[in-house]
Amino acid sequence: KQARPLAITVSMFFLIGVVSKTFDRGVGVLAEDFRVVLPLSAAVWTQTMEEALEACLPLLIMLGAYQVRSDGPPDRSPQQTDA
């Protein structure tokens, strides 16, 4: 059975949100909780990745809206009645 494209899009939206938040807080948590200070280049890289991932979220919303519209209404076959 083929996966539904909208379900994959919604799953990716939440996955990207989690990964983005991990990049956002990762450097701070390492410094505050574990006293591990990353070089400036690593901090800049994580911030760049976080912003790039967050920039993809509106695109996923637009893709999901397109998928809903192109899917159309569900097929409603007439049901057989035992009369």
PDB file of C-alpha atoms in Angstrom:
ATOM      1  CA  LYS A   1       0.000   0.000   0.000  1.00  0.00           C
ATOM      2  CA  GLN A   2       1.361   3.424  -0.951  1.00  0.00           C
ATOM      3  CA  ALA A   3       1.861   6.007   1.793  1.00  0.00           C
ATOM      4  CA  ARG A   4      -0.358   9.079   1.691  1.00  0.00           C
ATOM      5  CA  PRO A   5       1.645  12.145   0.607  1.00  0.00           C
ATOM      6  CA  LEU A   6      -0.129  14.455   3.065  1.00  0.00           C
ATOM      7  CA  ALA A   7       0.748  12.200   6.002  1.00  0.00           C
ATOM      8  CA  ILE A   8       4.398  12.261   4.968  1.00  0.00           C
ATOM      9  CA  THR A   9       4.306  16.063   4.644  1.00  0.00           C
ATOM     10  CA  VAL A  10       2.773  16.489   8.111  1.00  0.00           C
ATOM     11  CA  SER A  11       5.293  14.052   9.595  1.00  0.00           C
ATOM     12  CA  MET A  12       8.170  15.937   7.981  1.00  0.00           C
ATOM     13  CA  PHE A  13       6.792  19.236   9.317  1.00  0.00           C
ATOM     14  CA  PHE A  14       6.950  17.969  12.895  1.00  0.00           C
ATOM     15  CA  LEU A  15      10.293  16.199  12.392  1.00  0.00           C
ATOM     16  CA  ILE A  16      11.885  19.354  10.982  1.00  0.00           C
ATOM     17  CA  GLY A  17      10.427  21.336  13.886  1.00  0.00           C
ATOM     18  CA  VAL A  18      12.023  18.976  16.415  1.00  0.00           C
ATOM     19  CA  VAL A  19      15.399  18.930  14.646  1.00  0.00           C
ATOM     20  CA  SER A  20      15.331  22.713  14.298  1.00  0.00           C
ATOM     21  CA  LYS A  21      14.585  23.172  17.998  1.00  0.00           C
ATOM     22  CA  THR A  22      17.413  20.745  18.826  1.00  0.00           C
ATOM     23  CA  PHE A  23      19.856  22.841  16.804  1.00  0.00           C
ATOM     24  CA  ASP A  24      18.470  25.973  18.449  1.00  0.00           C
ATOM     25  CA  ARG A  25      18.967  24.796  22.022  1.00  0.00           C
ATOM     26  CA  GLY A  26      21.840  22.345  21.538  1.00  0.00           C
ATOM     27  CA  VAL A  27      24.723  24.787  21.874  1.00  0.00           C
ATOM     28  CA  GLY A  28      23.159  26.444  24.915  1.00  0.00           C
ATOM     29  CA  VAL A  29      22.427  23.154  26.665  1.00  0.00           C
ATOM     30  CA  LEU A  30      25.954  21.909  26.048  1.00  0.00           C
ATOM     31  CA  ALA A  31      27.397  25.097  27.538  1.00  0.00           C
ATOM     32  CA  GLU A  32      25.011  25.418  30.507  1.00  0.00           C
ATOM     33  CA  ASP A  33      24.504  21.812  31.564  1.00  0.00           C
ATOM     34  CA  PHE A  34      27.706  20.079  30.495  1.00  0.00           C
ATOM     35  CA  ARG A  35      30.144  23.016  30.427  1.00  0.00           C
ATOM     36  CA  VAL A  36      31.141  22.138  26.870  1.00  0.00           C
ATOM     37  CA  VAL A  37      31.837  25.275  24.872  1.00  0.00           C
ATOM     38  CA  LEU A  38      31.826  24.770  21.122  1.00  0.00           C
ATOM     39  CA  PRO A  39      33.962  26.870  18.822  1.00  0.00           C
ATOM     40  CA  LEU A  40      32.307  29.900  17.274  1.00  0.00           C
ATOM     41  CA  SER A  41      32.241  28.223  13.853  1.00  0.00           C
ATOM     42  CA  ALA A  42      30.193  25.306  15.261  1.00  0.00           C
ATOM     43  CA  ALA A  43      27.749  27.701  16.928  1.00  0.00           C
ATOM     44  CA  VAL A  44      27.332  29.643  13.688  1.00  0.00           C
ATOM     45  CA  TRP A  45      26.831  26.399  11.735  1.00  0.00           C
ATOM     46  CA  THR A  46      24.102  25.158  14.084  1.00  0.00           C
ATOM     47  CA  GLN A  47      22.330  28.518  13.972  1.00  0.00           C
ATOM     48  CA  THR A  48      22.513  28.522  10.164  1.00  0.00           C
ATOM     49  CA  MET A  49      21.087  25.006   9.975  1.00  0.00           C
ATOM     50  CA  GLU A  50      18.307  25.901  12.416  1.00  0.00           C
ATOM     51  CA  GLU A  51      17.285  28.964  10.414  1.00  0.00           C
ATOM     52  CA  ALA A  52      17.399  27.054   7.121  1.00  0.00           C
ATOM     53  CA  LEU A  53      15.191  24.311   8.523  1.00  0.00           C
ATOM     54  CA  GLU A  54      12.725  26.833   9.928  1.00  0.00           C
ATOM     55  CA  ALA A  55      12.578  28.505   6.515  1.00  0.00           C
ATOM     56  CA  CYS A  56      11.353  25.189   5.059  1.00  0.00           C
ATOM     57  CA  LEU A  57       8.317  25.002   7.351  1.00  0.00           C
ATOM     58  CA  PRO A  58       6.128  27.470   5.371  1.00  0.00           C
ATOM     59  CA  LEU A  59       6.999  25.561   2.196  1.00  0.00           C
ATOM     60  CA  LEU A  60       5.761  22.351   3.805  1.00  0.00           C
ATOM     61  CA  ILE A  61       2.530  24.092   4.825  1.00  0.00           C
ATOM     62  CA  MET A  62       1.990  25.235   1.225  1.00  0.00           C
ATOM     63  CA  LEU A  63       2.791  21.747  -0.059  1.00  0.00           C
ATOM     64  CA  GLY A  64       0.305  20.224   2.379  1.00  0.00           C
ATOM     65  CA  ALA A  65      -2.392  22.677   1.298  1.00  0.00           C
ATOM     66  CA  TYR A  66      -1.726  21.789  -2.340  1.00  0.00           C
ATOM     67  CA  GLN A  67      -1.906  18.086  -1.539  1.00  0.00           C
ATOM     68  CA  VAL A  68      -5.250  18.520   0.213  1.00  0.00           C
ATOM     69  CA  ARG A  69      -6.668  20.443  -2.741  1.00  0.00           C
ATOM     70  CA  SER A  70      -5.343  18.027  -5.372  1.00  0.00           C
ATOM     71  CA  ASP A  71      -6.543  14.988  -3.429  1.00  0.00           C
ATOM     72  CA  GLY A  72     -10.150  16.023  -3.881  1.00  0.00           C
ATOM     73  CA  PRO A  73     -13.056  14.778  -1.842  1.00  0.00           C
ATOM     74  CA  PRO A  74     -13.005  11.111  -0.830  1.00  0.00           C
ATOM     75  CA  ASP A  75     -14.833   8.674  -3.100  1.00  0.00           C
ATOM     76  CA  ARG A  76     -18.334   8.075  -1.849  1.00  0.00           C
ATOM     77  CA  SER A  77     -19.590   4.963  -3.502  1.00  0.00           C
ATOM     78  CA  PRO A  78     -23.287   4.263  -3.144  1.00  0.00           C
ATOM     79  CA  GLN A  79     -23.716   1.624  -0.491  1.00  0.00           C
ATOM     80  CA  GLN A  80     -25.728  -1.495  -1.160  1.00  0.00           C
ATOM     81  CA  THR A  81     -28.769  -1.839   1.047  1.00  0.00           C
ATOM     82  CA  ASP A  82     -30.410  -5.133   1.886  1.00  0.00           C
ATOM     83  CA  ALA A  83     -34.032  -4.201   1.286  1.00  0.00           C
TER      84      ALA A  83
END
